[in-house]
Short mmCIF file of C-alpha atoms in Angstrom, two decimals:
data_model
loop_
_atom_site.label_atom_id
_atom_site.label_comp_id
_atom_site.label_asym_id
_atom_site.label_seq_id
_atom_site.Cartn_x
_atom_site.Cartn_y
_atom_site.Cartn_z
CA MET A 15 4.49 -210.78 164.54
CA GLU A 16 3.63 -213.71 162.28
CA LEU A 17 0.34 -213.31 160.40
CA VAL A 18 -0.97 -216.64 158.66
CA ARG A 19 -3.42 -216.94 156.30
CA ILE A 20 -5.82 -220.21 155.83
CA SER A 21 -5.67 -222.20 152.18
CA ALA A 22 -7.37 -225.23 151.59
CA PRO A 23 -8.51 -227.46 148.75
CA GLY A 24 -11.72 -226.15 146.98
CA TRP A 25 -11.75 -223.12 149.37
CA PRO A 26 -10.31 -219.81 147.75
CA LEU A 27 -7.83 -217.95 149.35
CA ASP A 28 -9.54 -215.02 150.88
CA PRO A 29 -7.03 -211.91 151.50
CA ARG A 30 -9.04 -210.27 153.88
CA PHE A 31 -8.44 -212.05 156.94
CA ASN A 32 -5.41 -213.11 158.67
CA ILE A 33 -4.88 -215.17 162.06
CA LEU A 34 -2.49 -213.32 164.50
CA LYS A 35 0.23 -216.35 165.94
CA SER A 36 2.65 -215.11 168.09
CA ALA A 37 4.06 -211.55 169.09
CA SER A 38 7.45 -212.85 169.11
CA ALA A 39 8.77 -211.25 165.84
CA PRO A 40 9.74 -207.64 165.58
CA GLN A 41 8.45 -206.92 162.44
CA GLU A 42 5.20 -208.42 160.48
CA LYS A 43 5.58 -211.26 157.77
CA LEU A 44 2.58 -213.40 155.73
CA SER A 45 2.90 -217.17 155.07
CA THR A 46 0.48 -219.54 154.39
CA LEU A 47 -1.13 -222.16 156.02
CA GLU A 48 -2.22 -225.41 153.90
CA VAL A 49 -5.42 -227.23 155.44
CA GLU A 50 -5.97 -230.49 153.63
CA ASP A 51 -9.33 -231.29 154.57
CA PRO A 52 -11.06 -228.17 156.34
CA PRO A 53 -13.97 -228.46 158.68
CA PRO A 54 -17.50 -227.89 157.17
CA TYR A 55 -17.65 -224.55 158.37
CA LEU A 56 -14.40 -223.13 156.39
CA LYS A 57 -16.09 -224.30 153.15
CA GLY A 58 -19.24 -221.76 152.62
CA ASP A 59 -20.41 -218.63 153.91
CA GLU A 60 -23.92 -220.57 155.02
CA LEU A 61 -22.28 -222.91 157.36
CA LEU A 62 -19.81 -220.20 159.03
CA GLY A 63 -22.60 -219.53 161.90
CA LYS A 64 -24.35 -222.25 161.91
CA GLN A 65 -26.23 -223.23 165.28
CA ARG A 66 -23.68 -220.45 166.73
CA LYS A 67 -25.30 -217.74 169.57
CA VAL A 68 -23.81 -214.22 169.67
CA TYR A 69 -24.14 -212.01 172.00
CA LEU A 70 -23.66 -208.12 171.53
CA GLU A 71 -22.73 -205.34 173.82
CA THR A 72 -22.04 -201.99 173.10
CA TYR A 73 -20.26 -199.57 174.41
CA GLY A 74 -19.82 -195.48 173.68
CA CYS A 75 -21.22 -193.54 171.42
CA GLN A 76 -24.15 -193.53 168.76
CA MET A 77 -21.62 -194.91 165.75
CA ASN A 78 -21.44 -197.75 167.78
CA VAL A 79 -24.64 -198.46 168.47
CA ASN A 80 -25.11 -198.51 164.51
CA ASP A 81 -22.08 -200.44 163.82
CA THR A 82 -23.62 -203.06 166.20
CA GLU A 83 -26.49 -203.29 164.16
CA ILE A 84 -24.60 -203.45 161.05
CA ALA A 85 -22.49 -206.37 162.61
CA TRP A 86 -25.32 -208.10 163.42
CA SER A 87 -26.95 -208.10 160.11
CA ILE A 88 -24.04 -209.49 158.72
CA LEU A 89 -23.73 -212.22 160.82
CA GLN A 90 -27.44 -212.83 160.69
CA LYS A 91 -27.22 -213.47 157.40
CA SER A 92 -24.38 -216.15 157.89
CA GLY A 93 -26.72 -218.11 159.86
CA TYR A 94 -25.76 -216.88 163.33
CA LEU A 95 -28.64 -216.47 166.40
CA ARG A 96 -28.88 -213.59 168.57
CA THR A 97 -29.62 -214.31 172.16
CA ARG A 98 -29.76 -211.61 175.49
CA ASN A 99 -28.71 -214.41 177.76
CA LEU A 100 -24.68 -214.15 178.20
CA GLN A 101 -25.06 -217.34 179.53
CA GLU A 102 -25.94 -219.37 176.47
CA ALA A 103 -23.71 -217.28 174.23
CA ASP A 104 -21.53 -219.21 171.95
CA VAL A 105 -19.91 -215.58 170.69
CA ILE A 106 -19.33 -212.67 172.89
CA LEU A 107 -18.62 -209.35 170.78
CA LEU A 108 -18.08 -206.08 172.75
CA VAL A 109 -18.22 -203.15 170.29
CA THR A 110 -15.80 -200.65 172.13
CA CYS A 111 -14.90 -197.25 172.16
CA SER A 112 -11.54 -195.46 172.43
CA ILE A 113 -12.14 -191.73 172.96
CA ARG A 114 -10.95 -191.62 176.74
CA GLU A 115 -9.16 -193.52 179.35
CA LYS A 116 -12.15 -194.36 181.41
CA ALA A 117 -13.63 -195.98 178.27
CA GLU A 118 -11.23 -198.46 177.58
CA GLN A 119 -10.59 -199.16 181.14
CA THR A 120 -14.42 -200.32 181.09
CA ILE A 121 -13.65 -203.07 178.31
CA TRP A 122 -10.54 -204.40 180.58
CA ASN A 123 -12.81 -204.54 183.50
CA ARG A 124 -15.51 -206.29 181.46
CA LEU A 125 -13.22 -209.17 179.95
CA ARG A 126 -11.85 -209.99 183.37
CA GLN A 127 -15.58 -210.95 184.07
CA LEU A 128 -15.90 -212.78 180.83
CA LYS A 129 -12.62 -214.27 181.51
CA VAL A 130 -14.29 -216.04 184.71
CA LEU A 131 -16.96 -217.16 181.98
CA LYS A 132 -14.89 -218.27 179.82
CA THR A 133 -12.91 -220.43 182.09
CA ARG A 134 -16.40 -222.29 183.28
CA ARG A 135 -17.55 -223.31 180.01
CA LEU A 136 -17.62 -227.24 180.47
CA ARG A 137 -15.75 -229.11 177.87
CA THR A 138 -18.96 -230.64 176.37
CA GLN A 139 -19.96 -227.44 175.25
CA VAL A 140 -18.97 -225.01 172.41
CA PRO A 141 -16.06 -223.11 173.06
CA LEU A 142 -16.70 -219.88 174.22
CA ARG A 143 -15.22 -216.73 171.72
CA ILE A 144 -14.67 -213.60 172.58
CA GLY A 145 -14.29 -210.83 170.01
CA ILE A 146 -13.25 -206.61 170.83
CA LEU A 147 -14.80 -204.70 168.04
CA GLY A 148 -14.76 -201.12 166.96
CA CYS A 149 -12.35 -198.32 168.07
CA MET A 150 -10.27 -200.31 170.41
CA ALA A 151 -9.68 -202.91 168.35
CA GLU A 152 -8.23 -200.83 165.98
CA ARG A 153 -6.08 -198.74 168.74
CA LEU A 154 -4.76 -201.38 170.70
CA LYS A 155 -4.57 -204.43 168.41
CA GLU A 156 -1.84 -206.79 169.87
CA ASP A 157 -2.27 -205.82 173.04
CA ILE A 158 -5.20 -206.95 173.23
CA LEU A 159 -4.61 -210.56 172.11
CA ASN A 160 -1.27 -210.45 174.09
CA ARG A 161 -2.84 -209.21 177.55
CA GLU A 162 -6.09 -210.43 177.67
CA LYS A 163 -5.57 -214.38 176.26
CA ILE A 164 -9.15 -214.67 176.37
CA VAL A 165 -9.90 -212.81 173.47
CA ASP A 166 -10.27 -214.72 170.07
CA LEU A 167 -11.55 -212.61 167.48
CA LEU A 168 -10.32 -208.46 166.65
CA ALA A 169 -12.33 -206.37 164.07
CA GLY A 170 -11.69 -203.01 163.55
CA PRO A 171 -14.63 -200.21 162.47
CA ASP A 172 -14.11 -201.24 158.56
CA ALA A 173 -13.92 -204.97 159.13
CA TYR A 174 -17.05 -205.81 160.29
CA ARG A 175 -17.83 -207.50 156.51
CA ASP A 176 -15.16 -210.04 157.93
CA LEU A 177 -16.85 -211.20 160.89
CA PRO A 178 -18.45 -214.66 159.88
CA TRP A 179 -14.75 -215.67 158.33
CA LEU A 180 -12.90 -213.77 161.50
CA LEU A 181 -15.03 -216.54 163.72
CA ALA A 182 -14.56 -219.40 161.50
CA VAL A 183 -10.93 -219.48 161.55
CA THR A 184 -11.06 -218.83 165.69
CA GLU A 185 -13.27 -222.11 165.62
CA SER A 186 -9.63 -223.54 165.21
CA GLY A 187 -8.59 -221.93 168.10
CA GLN A 188 -6.39 -219.32 166.94
CA GLN A 189 -6.73 -215.67 167.24
CA ALA A 190 -8.00 -213.84 164.31
CA ALA A 191 -7.57 -210.41 163.58
CA ASN A 192 -8.29 -207.93 160.83
CA VAL A 193 -8.30 -203.95 161.67
CA LEU A 194 -6.82 -202.60 158.47
CA LEU A 195 -9.12 -198.96 157.87
CA SER A 196 -10.65 -198.71 154.49
CA LEU A 197 -10.31 -195.40 152.63
CA ASP A 198 -13.94 -196.02 150.82
CA GLU A 199 -15.46 -198.54 153.38
CA THR A 200 -19.32 -197.34 154.54
CA TYR A 201 -21.13 -200.21 154.74
CA ALA A 202 -23.60 -198.78 152.38
CA ASP A 203 -25.20 -201.77 151.03
CA VAL A 204 -25.69 -203.28 154.63
CA MET A 205 -29.02 -202.66 155.81
CA PRO A 206 -28.65 -202.73 159.53
CA VAL A 207 -30.92 -204.81 161.83
CA GLN A 208 -32.62 -202.82 164.76
CA THR A 209 -31.10 -204.14 167.97
CA SER A 210 -34.38 -202.63 169.76
CA PRO A 211 -37.94 -204.20 168.49
CA SER A 212 -39.96 -201.74 170.15
CA ALA A 213 -37.65 -198.67 169.23
CA THR A 214 -39.41 -195.68 167.70
CA SER A 215 -36.68 -194.00 166.31
CA ALA A 216 -33.41 -195.40 164.58
CA PHE A 217 -29.50 -193.82 163.69
CA VAL A 218 -28.55 -193.68 159.81
CA SER A 219 -24.86 -193.82 159.17
CA ILE A 220 -24.07 -191.45 156.39
CA MET A 221 -20.51 -190.77 156.56
CA ARG A 222 -17.61 -193.04 158.64
CA GLY A 223 -13.77 -190.95 159.58
CA CYS A 224 -12.85 -187.57 160.27
CA ASP A 225 -10.66 -185.06 158.50
CA ASN A 226 -10.84 -182.76 161.24
CA MET A 227 -6.92 -183.72 163.09
CA CYS A 228 -8.31 -182.02 165.83
CA SER A 229 -4.87 -182.33 168.50
CA TYR A 230 -6.86 -184.02 171.14
CA CYS A 231 -9.20 -186.54 168.91
CA ILE A 232 -8.11 -190.20 168.20
CA VAL A 233 -11.41 -190.63 165.65
CA PRO A 234 -8.81 -190.11 162.62
CA PHE A 235 -6.56 -192.31 163.68
CA THR A 236 -9.21 -195.49 164.92
CA ARG A 237 -12.02 -195.06 162.09
CA GLY A 238 -9.77 -193.40 158.98
CA ARG A 239 -10.42 -190.49 156.79
CA GLU A 240 -14.03 -189.23 155.72
CA ARG A 241 -15.92 -190.54 153.34
CA SER A 242 -19.86 -190.23 152.70
CA ARG A 243 -22.37 -192.86 151.78
CA PRO A 244 -24.08 -192.13 148.46
CA VAL A 245 -27.24 -190.17 148.73
CA ALA A 246 -29.09 -192.99 146.94
CA SER A 247 -28.51 -195.57 149.45
CA ILE A 248 -29.03 -193.55 152.50
CA LEU A 249 -32.84 -192.81 151.08
CA GLU A 250 -33.50 -196.27 150.84
CA GLU A 251 -32.87 -197.05 154.36
CA VAL A 252 -34.47 -193.89 155.98
CA LYS A 253 -37.56 -195.33 153.29
CA LYS A 254 -37.57 -199.21 154.91
CA LEU A 255 -37.35 -197.51 158.12
CA SER A 256 -40.67 -195.42 157.79
CA GLU A 257 -42.61 -198.67 156.44
CA GLN A 258 -41.47 -200.24 159.41
CA GLY A 259 -43.22 -197.53 161.52
CA LEU A 260 -40.06 -195.81 162.89
CA LYS A 261 -41.32 -191.75 163.69
CA GLU A 262 -37.53 -190.43 163.87
CA VAL A 263 -33.58 -190.90 162.34
CA THR A 264 -30.52 -189.65 163.45
CA LEU A 265 -28.18 -188.98 160.98
CA LEU A 266 -24.69 -189.92 161.95
CA GLY A 267 -21.11 -189.42 161.21
CA GLN A 268 -18.06 -188.13 163.04
CA ASN A 269 -18.30 -184.99 161.31
CA VAL A 270 -21.81 -185.47 159.77
CA ASN A 271 -22.65 -181.89 158.00
CA SER A 272 -19.53 -182.13 156.09
CA PHE A 273 -21.03 -185.29 153.88
CA ARG A 274 -20.15 -184.87 150.50
CA ASP A 275 -21.24 -187.77 148.14
CA THR A 276 -19.21 -188.45 144.90
CA SER A 277 -20.24 -191.56 144.16
CA GLU A 278 -21.45 -190.13 140.56
CA VAL A 279 -19.75 -188.39 137.95
CA HIS A 280 -22.28 -185.66 137.77
CA PHE A 281 -22.13 -184.89 140.84
CA ASN A 282 -18.32 -183.80 140.83
CA ASN A 283 -18.97 -180.51 139.39
CA ALA A 284 -21.67 -179.18 142.00
CA VAL A 285 -20.76 -175.85 143.93
CA SER A 286 -19.35 -176.73 146.91
CA THR A 287 -20.54 -175.02 150.32
CA ASN A 288 -19.02 -172.18 152.12
CA LEU A 289 -17.67 -172.76 155.80
CA SER A 290 -19.12 -170.70 158.56
CA ARG A 291 -18.30 -167.55 158.87
CA GLY A 292 -14.59 -167.25 160.92
CA PHE A 293 -14.59 -170.49 160.36
CA THR A 294 -11.35 -172.65 158.99
CA ALA A 295 -10.17 -176.42 158.25
CA ASN A 296 -7.29 -178.10 158.93
CA TYR A 297 -7.46 -179.67 155.60
CA LYS A 298 -8.03 -178.54 151.89
CA ALA A 299 -10.97 -177.70 151.02
CA LYS A 300 -12.83 -180.51 148.58
CA GLN A 301 -14.64 -179.62 145.51
CA GLY A 302 -17.80 -181.14 144.02
CA GLY A 303 -20.16 -183.64 145.17
CA LEU A 304 -23.52 -183.48 147.03
CA ARG A 305 -23.78 -182.07 149.89
CA PHE A 306 -25.21 -182.13 153.01
CA ALA A 307 -28.07 -179.54 152.62
CA HIS A 308 -28.95 -181.41 149.64
CA LEU A 309 -29.37 -184.92 151.80
CA LEU A 310 -30.99 -183.08 154.41
CA ASP A 311 -33.53 -182.03 151.87
CA GLN A 312 -34.22 -185.45 150.33
CA VAL A 313 -34.05 -186.94 153.99
CA SER A 314 -36.85 -184.93 155.53
CA ARG A 315 -39.23 -185.39 151.87
CA VAL A 316 -39.40 -189.20 153.20
CA ASP A 317 -42.06 -189.15 155.48
CA PRO A 318 -43.62 -185.87 156.58
CA GLU A 319 -44.22 -187.76 159.65
CA MET A 320 -40.90 -188.73 160.69
CA ARG A 321 -38.36 -186.51 162.71
CA ILE A 322 -34.87 -185.78 161.60
CA ARG A 323 -31.97 -184.86 163.47
CA PHE A 324 -28.40 -185.18 162.76
CA THR A 325 -25.04 -185.53 165.27
CA SER A 326 -22.06 -185.32 165.44
CA PRO A 327 -21.77 -182.05 162.98
CA HIS A 328 -18.51 -179.69 163.27
CA PRO A 329 -19.24 -175.80 163.68
CA LYS A 330 -17.59 -174.87 160.78
CA ASP A 331 -19.87 -176.78 158.32
CA PHE A 332 -23.00 -174.67 159.22
CA PRO A 333 -23.56 -172.41 155.90
CA ASP A 334 -27.08 -170.61 155.51
CA GLU A 335 -28.66 -173.21 153.14
CA VAL A 336 -28.69 -175.48 156.56
CA LEU A 337 -29.74 -173.24 158.63
CA GLN A 338 -32.45 -171.92 156.25
CA LEU A 339 -33.85 -175.44 155.21
CA ILE A 340 -33.84 -176.42 159.42
CA HIS A 341 -35.84 -173.35 159.80
CA GLU A 342 -38.48 -174.13 157.07
CA ARG A 343 -38.81 -177.77 157.39
CA ASP A 344 -41.66 -178.97 160.16
CA ASN A 345 -40.19 -182.53 160.28
CA ILE A 346 -36.36 -181.71 160.62
CA CYS A 347 -35.67 -181.12 164.76
CA LYS A 348 -34.96 -177.47 165.85
CA GLN A 349 -32.09 -178.57 167.78
CA ILE A 350 -28.20 -178.21 166.82
CA HIS A 351 -25.43 -179.90 168.99
CA LEU A 352 -22.27 -176.93 168.02
CA PRO A 353 -19.27 -178.73 170.10
CA ALA A 354 -17.34 -176.03 171.81
CA GLN A 355 -14.75 -177.77 173.49
CA SER A 356 -13.10 -174.85 175.34
CA GLY A 357 -14.61 -170.84 175.93
CA SER A 358 -10.56 -169.87 175.82
CA SER A 359 -9.52 -168.77 172.24
CA ARG A 360 -5.89 -169.66 173.39
CA VAL A 361 -6.93 -173.21 174.02
CA LEU A 362 -8.94 -173.48 170.53
CA GLU A 363 -6.05 -172.63 168.84
CA THR A 364 -4.01 -175.57 171.01
CA MET A 365 -7.02 -177.84 169.76
CA ARG A 366 -6.62 -176.78 166.43
CA ARG A 367 -10.46 -176.51 166.33
CA GLY A 368 -10.57 -173.59 163.55
CA TYR A 369 -12.19 -171.07 165.42
CA SER A 370 -11.83 -168.61 168.13
CA ARG A 371 -14.93 -167.68 171.23
CA GLU A 372 -15.82 -164.66 169.14
CA ALA A 373 -16.47 -166.84 165.81
CA TYR A 374 -18.50 -169.62 167.89
CA VAL A 375 -20.41 -167.17 169.90
CA GLU A 376 -21.14 -165.09 166.40
CA LEU A 377 -22.38 -168.22 165.09
CA ILE A 378 -24.74 -168.72 168.15
CA HIS A 379 -26.23 -166.02 167.70
CA HIS A 380 -26.63 -166.14 163.93
CA ILE A 381 -28.32 -169.89 164.28
CA ARG A 382 -31.02 -168.58 166.78
CA GLU A 383 -31.35 -165.53 164.64
CA SER A 384 -32.22 -168.05 161.34
CA ILE A 385 -34.02 -171.03 163.65
CA PRO A 386 -36.23 -169.18 166.47
CA GLY A 387 -36.71 -170.99 169.71
CA VAL A 388 -33.90 -173.65 168.70
CA SER A 389 -32.45 -175.71 171.26
CA LEU A 390 -28.75 -176.12 171.88
CA SER A 391 -26.53 -178.89 172.69
CA SER A 392 -22.66 -179.05 172.81
CA ASP A 393 -19.54 -180.73 173.93
CA PHE A 394 -16.85 -179.44 176.42
CA ILE A 395 -13.47 -180.95 177.82
CA ALA A 396 -11.87 -180.22 181.34
CA GLY A 397 -8.23 -179.46 181.66
CA PHE A 398 -6.83 -179.92 178.19
CA CYS A 399 -2.61 -179.21 178.28
CA GLY A 400 -1.82 -176.06 178.93
CA GLU A 401 -5.33 -175.02 180.23
CA THR A 402 -4.67 -172.22 182.95
CA GLU A 403 -7.48 -171.12 185.54
CA GLU A 404 -8.15 -168.38 183.19
CA ASP A 405 -8.91 -170.52 180.11
CA HIS A 406 -11.10 -172.55 182.77
CA LEU A 407 -13.25 -169.23 183.79
CA GLN A 408 -13.61 -168.38 179.75
CA THR A 409 -15.31 -171.78 179.32
CA VAL A 410 -17.26 -171.22 182.60
CA SER A 411 -18.38 -167.99 180.93
CA LEU A 412 -19.56 -169.67 177.72
CA LEU A 413 -21.78 -171.60 179.38
CA ARG A 414 -23.43 -168.97 181.34
CA GLU A 415 -23.51 -166.92 177.88
CA VAL A 416 -25.06 -169.09 175.68
CA GLN A 417 -27.25 -171.35 177.98
CA TYR A 418 -27.39 -174.73 176.19
CA ASN A 419 -30.12 -176.93 177.09
CA THR A 420 -28.17 -180.26 176.99
CA GLY A 421 -24.01 -180.66 177.67
CA PHE A 422 -21.54 -183.10 177.58
CA LEU A 423 -18.81 -182.67 179.83
CA PHE A 424 -15.55 -184.47 180.19
CA ALA A 425 -12.05 -184.41 181.69
CA TYR A 426 -9.46 -184.53 179.37
CA SER A 427 -7.71 -188.14 178.88
CA MET A 428 -4.39 -188.12 176.66
CA ARG A 429 -4.64 -190.43 173.58
CA GLN A 430 -1.90 -192.08 171.99
CA LYS A 431 -1.42 -191.42 168.36
CA THR A 432 -2.85 -187.74 168.22
CA ARG A 433 -1.05 -184.58 167.72
CA ALA A 434 -1.61 -183.58 171.78
CA TYR A 435 0.20 -186.91 172.42
CA HIS A 436 3.54 -185.85 170.05
CA ARG A 437 3.62 -182.32 170.22
CA LEU A 438 1.89 -181.03 173.76
CA LYS A 439 2.00 -181.82 177.51
CA ASP A 440 -0.72 -183.18 179.52
CA ASP A 441 0.29 -180.90 182.56
CA VAL A 442 -3.13 -180.30 183.98
CA PRO A 443 -3.02 -182.40 187.32
CA GLU A 444 -5.89 -185.55 187.90
CA GLU A 445 -7.04 -183.37 190.78
CA VAL A 446 -7.52 -179.82 188.96
CA LYS A 447 -8.94 -181.27 186.12
CA LEU A 448 -11.59 -183.10 188.36
CA ARG A 449 -12.39 -180.04 189.99
CA ARG A 450 -12.98 -178.01 187.25
CA LEU A 451 -15.15 -180.68 185.56
CA GLU A 452 -17.17 -180.11 188.49
CA GLU A 453 -17.57 -176.33 188.32
CA LEU A 454 -18.39 -176.92 184.56
CA ILE A 455 -21.40 -179.27 185.58
CA THR A 456 -22.48 -177.15 187.94
CA VAL A 457 -22.53 -174.00 185.84
CA PHE A 458 -24.25 -176.16 182.94
CA ARG A 459 -26.99 -177.24 185.33
CA GLU A 460 -27.76 -174.06 186.52
CA GLU A 461 -28.40 -172.82 183.24
CA ALA A 462 -29.91 -175.34 181.90
CA ARG A 463 -32.28 -175.15 184.38
CA LYS A 464 -32.97 -171.34 183.16
CA ALA A 465 -33.10 -172.56 179.58
CA ASN A 466 -35.42 -175.38 180.37
CA LYS A 467 -37.96 -173.61 182.34
CA THR A 468 -38.95 -171.14 179.57
CA ALA A 469 -40.76 -173.86 178.39
CA VAL A 470 -43.01 -173.76 181.45
CA GLY A 471 -46.56 -172.95 180.44
CA CYS A 472 -46.28 -174.23 177.04
CA THR A 473 -47.53 -176.93 174.68
CA GLN A 474 -45.11 -179.24 173.18
CA LEU A 475 -45.33 -182.08 170.44
CA VAL A 476 -43.56 -184.69 172.17
CA LEU A 477 -42.68 -188.45 170.35
CA VAL A 478 -43.70 -191.07 172.98
CA GLU A 479 -40.70 -193.33 173.58
CA GLY A 480 -42.72 -195.88 175.97
CA HIS A 481 -43.21 -196.03 180.15
CA SER A 482 -40.98 -193.84 182.41
CA LYS A 483 -38.19 -196.11 184.27
CA ARG A 484 -38.85 -194.51 187.71
CA SER A 485 -42.90 -195.23 187.57
CA ALA A 486 -44.79 -197.21 185.65
CA ALA A 487 -47.55 -194.40 185.95
CA ASP A 488 -45.78 -192.28 183.64
CA LEU A 489 -44.59 -192.25 180.19
CA CYS A 490 -41.61 -190.65 178.41
CA GLY A 491 -40.76 -189.41 175.00
CA ARG A 492 -38.84 -186.35 173.51
CA ASN A 493 -39.30 -183.08 173.01
CA ASP A 494 -38.20 -181.23 169.12
CA GLY A 495 -35.38 -179.99 171.46
CA ASN A 496 -34.75 -183.98 172.10
CA LEU A 497 -35.52 -182.84 175.83
CA LYS A 498 -36.72 -185.90 178.17
CA VAL A 499 -40.83 -185.14 178.82
CA ILE A 500 -42.45 -187.49 181.33
CA PHE A 501 -46.12 -187.16 181.57
CA PRO A 502 -49.31 -189.43 183.06
CA ASP A 503 -50.15 -192.33 180.99
CA THR A 504 -53.66 -191.83 180.86
CA GLU A 505 -56.63 -192.03 178.61
CA VAL A 506 -56.50 -189.29 175.93
CA GLU A 507 -58.48 -187.84 172.92
CA ASP A 508 -57.07 -188.28 169.72
CA ILE A 509 -56.80 -184.92 168.64
CA THR A 510 -57.47 -185.80 164.50
CA SER A 511 -60.58 -188.15 165.86
CA PRO A 512 -62.59 -186.01 168.34
CA GLY A 513 -64.54 -188.34 170.56
CA LEU A 514 -62.22 -191.53 170.09
CA LYS A 515 -59.95 -192.22 173.79
CA ALA A 516 -56.88 -194.33 174.06
CA ARG A 517 -53.71 -194.78 175.90
CA ALA A 518 -50.89 -192.98 174.32
CA GLN A 519 -48.39 -195.99 172.88
CA PRO A 520 -44.71 -195.74 171.56
CA GLY A 521 -44.50 -194.40 168.34
CA ASP A 522 -47.71 -191.75 168.69
CA TYR A 523 -47.02 -188.07 168.67
CA VAL A 524 -48.72 -186.26 172.09
CA LEU A 525 -49.60 -182.66 173.09
CA VAL A 526 -47.71 -181.82 176.43
CA LYS A 527 -48.48 -179.22 178.25
CA ILE A 528 -45.19 -178.40 180.46
CA THR A 529 -45.63 -177.84 184.19
CA SER A 530 -42.32 -177.93 185.46
CA ALA A 531 -38.41 -178.38 184.29
CA SER A 532 -35.07 -179.28 185.74
CA SER A 533 -31.57 -179.29 184.24
CA GLN A 534 -32.58 -182.67 181.80
CA THR A 535 -35.86 -183.39 181.91
CA LEU A 536 -39.34 -181.35 181.93
CA ARG A 537 -42.55 -182.95 183.26
CA GLY A 538 -46.22 -182.27 181.94
CA CYS A 539 -49.59 -183.09 181.55
CA VAL A 540 -50.70 -184.73 178.31
CA LEU A 541 -53.54 -183.37 176.32
CA GLY A 542 -54.09 -185.60 173.21
CA ARG A 543 -52.87 -187.38 170.56
CA THR A 544 -51.85 -185.42 167.06
CA THR A 545 -49.74 -185.88 164.08
CA LEU A 546 -46.35 -183.86 163.31
CA LYS A 547 -48.29 -182.13 160.50
CA ASP A 548 -51.18 -181.02 162.32
CA PHE A 549 -49.21 -179.81 164.88
CA SER A 550 -47.19 -177.82 163.06
CA ALA A 551 -50.29 -176.60 161.33
CA SER A 552 -51.61 -175.32 164.48
CA CYS A 553 -48.29 -173.20 165.35
#
């Protein structure tokens, strides 16, 4: 493959971006293409996106939602305009996921649809540019450019700062790419632009990458190694979100509770926290830095009326100080995501998860003792390499034993580059994977329905998000445990101002008496508007 760098008089060479010319050469080589008179859009950042409209589509996890906001923040500062009309877009950017084969197939199908749109573009119009961002760009690289000639741009998760330059390069008709992973990029100085103006909550990325190297997981290879943002930059972002009126933030990271800020020298001697009892890590313990408990403490102090959540954690990183803090702070939600992946100790060892079933169950009991009424969610994989029917039944029994409120269950999908790809055999037939997955889903729903029914008759604090998708006569919101709650849209009394009645609005806290429950949703009647502080004081 030949990588070509552009240079021009009066335009300093920027080594961060390259143009992929062809895939004919067996090895990469770098040359420089001299341009005597570059077009105006290559002469300054302020002109790069002039009059260009960008359309953004997001696929996959919450990190991709946050990445979309980061990418838009960068493009907006370079003069790009945002459109939600696909037909009028000059640039279409897909923020992609590679965690499973199905996620990638969704993008390939979408590209075939966009090919029709691109070929129909009138010659009198600005040519339509299509870009692939995120994990799929990092994982497949040249395959995308060679297989789908309509793709003009690739930008990996650590290359969003280069989007204006990469797009400028595509103006010359070339394909452009930067998929290099970084050891230090956290976008700490980039303030994400909320992509939903009416949102009541936001995601705040606190760290990127992962060091766990679970044998099934592609994340360390598409998003790189762990690195954390400075605490100060996170607090600044949370404060701005509070000033904008948002009522909930979710702290994000691939391994969010392994957060470790070493940005300042005097933090480096801080005492490291211990792992959860019975858990081990696949990497050497890292010393120093401000840890997750410190960050959670500081974030929860920004605004007592702002709920704090975090995802996705690893079970090994739940020391007692984190659990105690969740228990003590009224605005840290009593909801913990605790990915199990399997209920079989043998499979967990093959997955390189660093714990046994027994250690995981002991942690569950410890969490429930430390945080009464905690809501639990988890991830499970059906049909991992070498999984037997007995292993599968162990997972079924774990679902029954723990009785999660929320679950995310998937059939195993082999990913290139992972340890499983190189050392294990994907030997569970597809039909068996799907049958086991359906059994897990059925059991999960049965147990979640039982768990959620314990809320019937209770009064819960709900943060209003908006109208229910199924009925304009109902509002929906989420309780402390992150379960969706549906209730009638009627005038209610403001409990903090007796005699004042009004309809609840997105961003309001309301008291809802739960009248029924399913495996995924609660229903109830609204009693009135309140505040988080007043609700906590009455409990």
